[in-house]
C-alpha positions as a Python dict, from the first residue, in 0.01 Angstrom:
ca = {
    (1, 'K'): (0, 0, 0),
    (2, 'A'): (219, -285, -119),
    (3, 'E'): (-72, -523, -125),
    (4, 'G'): (-244, -289, -364),
    (5, 'G'): (-154, -253, -726),
    (6, 'G'): (-397, -290, -1010),
    (7, 'G'): (-471, -523, -1294),
    (8, 'E'): (-328, -870, -1291),
    (9, 'E'): (-159, -810, -958),
    (10, 'G'): (-480, -812, -761),
    (11, 'G'): (-496, -470, -603),
    (12, 'K'): (-709, -160, -617),
    (13, 'G'): (-888, -208, -947),
    (14, 'K'): (-1264, -171, -944),
    (15, 'P'): (-1452, -494, -882),
    (16, 'K'): (-1619, -657, -1177),
    (17, 'A'): (-1996, -667, -1213),
    (18, 'A'): (-2148, -762, -881),
    (19, 'A'): (-2177, -1134, -833),
    (20, 'A'): (-2518, -1281, -764),
    (21, 'K'): (-2586, -1271, -393),
    (22, 'P'): (-2649, -1614, -246),
    (23, 'A'): (-3009, -1683, -161),
    (24, 'A'): (-3103, -1672, 205),
    (25, 'A'): (-3140, -2012, 361),
    (26, 'G'): (-3501, -2122, 383),
    (27, 'K'): (-3669, -2245, 695),
    (28, 'E'): (-3638, -2602, 571),
    (29, 'A'): (-3259, -2569, 585),
    (30, 'K'): (-3265, -2522, 961),
    (31, 'G'): (-3133, -2821, 1146),
    (32, 'A'): (-3007, -2976, 822),
    (33, 'G'): (-2670, -3043, 987),
    (34, 'P'): (-2304, -2948, 947),
    (35, 'A'): (-2291, -3040, 578),
    (36, 'S'): (-2566, -2789, 497),
    (37, 'E'): (-2401, -2522, 711),
    (38, 'L'): (-2066, -2576, 537),
    (39, 'A'): (-2233, -2557, 197),
    (40, 'G'): (-2398, -2229, 295),
    (41, 'A'): (-2071, -2090, 425),
    (42, 'A'): (-1890, -2190, 106),
    (43, 'E'): (-2156, -2022, -105),
    (44, 'V'): (-2133, -1697, 88),
    (45, 'L'): (-1751, -1700, 78),
    (46, 'Q'): (-1749, -1768, -297),
    (47, 'W'): (-1986, -1476, -344),
    (48, 'A'): (-1763, -1251, -131),
    (49, 'C'): (-1455, -1351, -332),
    (50, 'A'): (-1632, -1285, -661),
    (51, 'L'): (-1755, -949, -535),
    (52, 'A'): (-1396, -843, -458),
    (53, 'E'): (-1245, -976, -780),
    (54, 'G'): (-948, -757, -866),
    (55, 'Q'): (-896, -656, -501),
    (56, 'L'): (-681, -929, -353),
    (57, 'H'): (-625, -757, -19),
    (58, 'A'): (-998, -701, 30),
    (59, 'K'): (-1089, -1064, -25),
    (60, 'G'): (-781, -1225, 130),
    (61, 'E'): (-941, -1343, 454),
    (62, 'A'): (-1256, -1468, 277),
    (63, 'L'): (-1043, -1661, 31),
    (64, 'K'): (-833, -1824, 304),
    (65, 'T'): (-1145, -1914, 500),
    (66, 'L'): (-1294, -2066, 185),
    (67, 'V'): (-995, -2302, 161),
    (68, 'S'): (-1062, -2417, 518),
    (69, 'V'): (-1434, -2464, 452),
    (70, 'Q'): (-1373, -2661, 133),
    (71, 'R'): (-1125, -2873, 324),
    (72, 'A'): (-1388, -2943, 589),
    (73, 'Q'): (-1628, -3039, 311),
    (74, 'G'): (-1382, -3306, 202),
    (75, 'A'): (-1284, -3143, -128),
    (76, 'K'): (-992, -3322, -292),
    (77, 'E'): (-838, -2989, -396),
    (78, 'P'): (-965, -2730, -146),
    (79, 'W'): (-712, -2477, -275),
    (80, 'E'): (-904, -2448, -603),
    (81, 'V'): (-1095, -2121, -567),
    (82, 'P'): (-1330, -1932, -800),
    (83, 'S'): (-1087, -1665, -917),
    (84, 'T'): (-881, -1599, -1226),
    (85, 'E'): (-633, -1376, -1040),
    (86, 'A'): (-284, -1520, -1021),
    (87, 'G'): (-239, -1363, -678),
    (88, 'A'): (-556, -1532, -552),
    (89, 'K'): (-439, -1871, -674),
    (90, 'A'): (-105, -1820, -498),
    (91, 'L'): (-276, -1711, -176),
    (92, 'A'): (-505, -2017, -177),
    (93, 'L'): (-209, -2251, -230),
    (94, 'L'): (-15, -2081, 48),
    (95, 'E'): (-310, -2130, 281),
    (96, 'A'): (-324, -2499, 184),
    (97, 'L'): (46, -2527, 268),
    (98, 'R'): (-8, -2349, 599),
    (99, 'L'): (-291, -2586, 689),
    (100, 'G'): (-87, -2889, 591),
    (101, 'V'): (-330, -2987, 315),
    (102, 'R'): (-34, -2965, 77),
    (103, 'D'): (322, -3033, 185),
    (104, 'D'): (488, -3114, -146),
    (105, 'A'): (749, -2937, -352),
    (106, 'A'): (508, -2916, -645),
    (107, 'A'): (286, -2684, -441),
    (108, 'L'): (576, -2444, -383),
    (109, 'D'): (655, -2454, -754),
    (110, 'A'): (289, -2382, -830),
    (111, 'V'): (301, -2075, -602),
    (112, 'L'): (615, -1958, -780),
    (113, 'G'): (434, -1992, -1110),
    (114, 'A'): (124, -1811, -983),
    (115, 'L'): (336, -1522, -858),
    (116, 'S'): (501, -1473, -1196),
    (117, 'L'): (368, -1300, -1506),
    (118, 'P'): (386, -1475, -1847),
    (119, 'D'): (710, -1291, -1924),
    (120, 'G'): (865, -1417, -1599),
    (121, 'A'): (841, -1086, -1415),
    (122, 'P'): (723, -1119, -1053),
    (123, 'L'): (387, -992, -937),
    (124, 'R'): (435, -691, -709),
    (125, 'L'): (290, -865, -405),
    (126, 'P'): (568, -864, -141),
    (127, 'E'): (342, -1014, 126),
    (128, 'L'): (291, -1329, -79),
    (129, 'W'): (658, -1360, -168),
    (130, 'A'): (741, -1338, 203),
    (131, 'Q'): (475, -1600, 283),
    (132, 'L'): (620, -1827, 16),
    (133, 'A'): (964, -1794, 175),
    (134, 'E'): (816, -1880, 514),
    (135, 'R'): (645, -2194, 382),
    (136, 'A'): (959, -2297, 193),
    (137, 'L'): (1173, -2258, 506),
    (138, 'A'): (930, -2479, 700),
    (139, 'M'): (977, -2742, 427),
    (140, 'A'): (1357, -2695, 419),
    (141, 'R'): (1347, -2587, 53),
    (142, 'M'): (1635, -2341, 87),
    (143, 'P'): (1666, -2248, -285),
    (144, 'V'): (1301, -2140, -285),
    (145, 'V'): (1354, -1943, 38),
    (146, 'V'): (1648, -1755, -112),
    (147, 'R'): (1466, -1689, -440),
    (148, 'A'): (1143, -1571, -276),
    (149, 'C'): (1329, -1344, -33),
    (150, 'G'): (1538, -1205, -316),
    (151, 'V'): (1231, -1121, -523),
    (152, 'C'): (1053, -965, -224),
    (153, 'L'): (1350, -742, -145),
    (154, 'S'): (1397, -648, -510),
    (155, 'L'): (1041, -509, -502),
    (156, 'L'): (1150, -281, -217),
    (157, 'K'): (1449, -160, -415),
    (158, 'Q'): (1232, -96, -721),
    (159, 'R'): (1002, 120, -514),
    (160, 'Q'): (1285, 308, -346),
    (161, 'D'): (1445, 379, -684),
    (162, 'V'): (1137, 565, -809),
    (163, 'P'): (1205, 940, -785),
    (164, 'G'): (963, 1113, -550),
    (165, 'A'): (807, 786, -432),
    (166, 'P'): (617, 830, -103),
    (167, 'A'): (766, 684, 212),
    (168, 'L'): (645, 338, 304),
    (169, 'A'): (391, 311, 585),
    (170, 'P'): (493, 92, 882),
    (171, 'S'): (265, -191, 767),
    (172, 'E'): (431, -188, 424),
    (173, 'W'): (770, -260, 582),
    (174, 'R'): (652, -587, 739),
    (175, 'P'): (699, -825, 443),
    (176, 'F'): (1045, -681, 379),
    (177, 'A'): (1144, -726, 743),
    (178, 'Q'): (1010, -1081, 726),
    (179, 'A'): (1205, -1153, 406),
    (180, 'E'): (1533, -1035, 560),
    (181, 'W'): (1463, -1242, 873),
    (182, 'L'): (1381, -1557, 672),
    (183, 'H'): (1683, -1511, 445),
    (184, 'G'): (1907, -1484, 749),
    (185, 'A'): (1744, -1787, 910),
    (186, 'A'): (1791, -1999, 597),
    (187, 'L'): (2158, -1903, 562),
    (188, 'G'): (2208, -1968, 933),
    (189, 'Q'): (2070, -2320, 896),
    (190, 'L'): (2299, -2383, 601),
    (191, 'A'): (2598, -2251, 798),
    (192, 'G'): (2528, -2494, 1080),
    (193, 'A'): (2460, -2793, 857),
    (194, 'K'): (2644, -3110, 953),
    (195, 'G'): (2965, -3153, 756),
    (196, 'Q'): (2969, -2794, 631),
    (197, 'A'): (3321, -2675, 549),
    (198, 'A'): (3453, -2425, 803),
    (199, 'E'): (3534, -2155, 547),
    (200, 'L'): (3194, -2180, 378),
    (201, 'S'): (3023, -2188, 717),
    (202, 'A'): (3192, -1861, 812),
    (203, 'Q'): (3083, -1701, 484),
    (204, 'L'): (2723, -1814, 535),
    (205, 'R'): (2726, -1690, 895),
    (206, 'T'): (2850, -1350, 782),
    (207, 'Q'): (2575, -1327, 522),
    (208, 'A'): (2312, -1446, 772),
    (209, 'A'): (2424, -1186, 1025),
    (210, 'A'): (2402, -911, 761),
    (211, 'H'): (2045, -1010, 670),
    (212, 'L'): (1942, -1028, 1035),
    (213, 'A'): (2096, -688, 1106),
    (214, 'T'): (1892, -543, 820),
    (215, 'A'): (1586, -727, 951),
    (216, 'T'): (1617, -539, 1281),
    (217, 'E'): (1625, -209, 1091),
    (218, 'Y'): (1322, -294, 876),
    (219, 'S'): (1133, -422, 1181),
    (220, 'L'): (1190, -85, 1343),
    (221, 'H'): (1048, 86, 1033),
    (222, 'A'): (749, -149, 1070),
    (223, 'H'): (702, -31, 1431),
    (224, 'A'): (748, -389, 1553),
    (225, 'P'): (983, -367, 1854),
    (226, 'V'): (919, -729, 1953),
    (227, 'H'): (1042, -846, 1613),
    (228, 'V'): (1341, -613, 1642),
    (229, 'A'): (1441, -798, 1958),
    (230, 'R'): (1380, -1135, 1793),
    (231, 'C'): (1600, -1049, 1497),
    (232, 'A'): (1871, -908, 1723),
    (233, 'S'): (1871, -1227, 1930),
    (234, 'A'): (1927, -1434, 1617),
    (235, 'F'): (2196, -1188, 1506),
    (236, 'W'): (2396, -1236, 1830),
    (237, 'A'): (2407, -1613, 1772),
    (238, 'H'): (2608, -1548, 1455),
    (239, 'A'): (2794, -1236, 1567),
    (240, 'L'): (2966, -1399, 1865),
    (241, 'P'): (3165, -1659, 1668),
    (242, 'L'): (3231, -1407, 1390),
    (243, 'A'): (3371, -1157, 1642),
    (244, 'R'): (3630, -1413, 1751),
    (245, 'D'): (3759, -1448, 1394),
    (246, 'G'): (4013, -1186, 1293),
    (247, 'A'): (3894, -1197, 932),
    (248, 'T'): (3537, -1098, 1023),
    (249, 'R'): (3584, -906, 1349),
    (250, 'A'): (3580, -555, 1201),
    (251, 'A'): (3270, -611, 984),
    (252, 'T'): (3093, -778, 1274),
    (253, 'A'): (3168, -484, 1503),
    (254, 'T'): (3013, -245, 1251),
    (255, 'M'): (2697, -456, 1224),
    (256, 'T'): (2682, -492, 1602),
    (257, 'R'): (2691, -116, 1657),
    (258, 'A'): (2407, -74, 1407),
    (259, 'V'): (2196, -345, 1574),
    (260, 'L'): (2254, -193, 1920),
    (261, 'G'): (2142, 146, 1787),
    (262, 'T'): (1829, -9, 1638),
    (263, 'L'): (1752, -186, 1965),
    (264, 'R'): (1778, 143, 2150),
    (265, 'Q'): (1537, 310, 1907),
    (266, 'A'): (1298, 15, 1940),
    (267, 'Q'): (1309, 53, 2318),
    (268, 'L'): (1217, 421, 2288),
    (269, 'L'): (940, 338, 2042),
    (270, 'D'): (798, 76, 2276),
    (271, 'A'): (813, 315, 2572),
    (272, 'A'): (635, 586, 2374),
    (273, 'A'): (360, 341, 2282),
    (274, 'G'): (298, 288, 2652),
}
């Protein structure tokens, strides 16, 4: 799966030598209070993360929980986790951003750095690139949204360009659907910005509509009919004004027919699922 991949990209590689298992809490630890319980939880989570070193997907939930536990312990930098994997560092920072522990531009830049190899090439972790775009959109950092979405979608193209590559599983389509949705949302916000020139606003709306139309298609591939409807709803908000403009009417009609077809397929998929 996309969250796999070996080596420095934190996927399916064999775990390193087993980490030392934390000692069982002694009887004297009982009733020691929340601080002792948090310390025990942190120890177990650190052990679990070390045990799954090299397998980012396997340790993802443990790593995110560790950030929360270290936050509860009052750590100044709860996103600092015991892992040398770049993907793990990015995931911990993203969790800190999600929790509101970090809300600064430097954190987004740090995630960008952690998701890049020394030569500047991106790690093949589309889920994390999509999560970065989501966090950046919440912080109104549109250039980071556009960059993260662009990288995420380029990973899809790279995979599709490989001759004989196996078809993506529905779950593997999710980050790509999310990236198209977030890209469309960011462009839509820019189009509606106060004082935006009418011509530029129309261009941004057209681009936003195109991304949202693709998001409906990818959401269908991901077997997510609810998200198909969500993307289509956002698409209509841009398509209506574009359909009234003679310069964009024909292109909008083509996109609209495609979205309607996707909605119909999503409806059939939902009905088949019961």
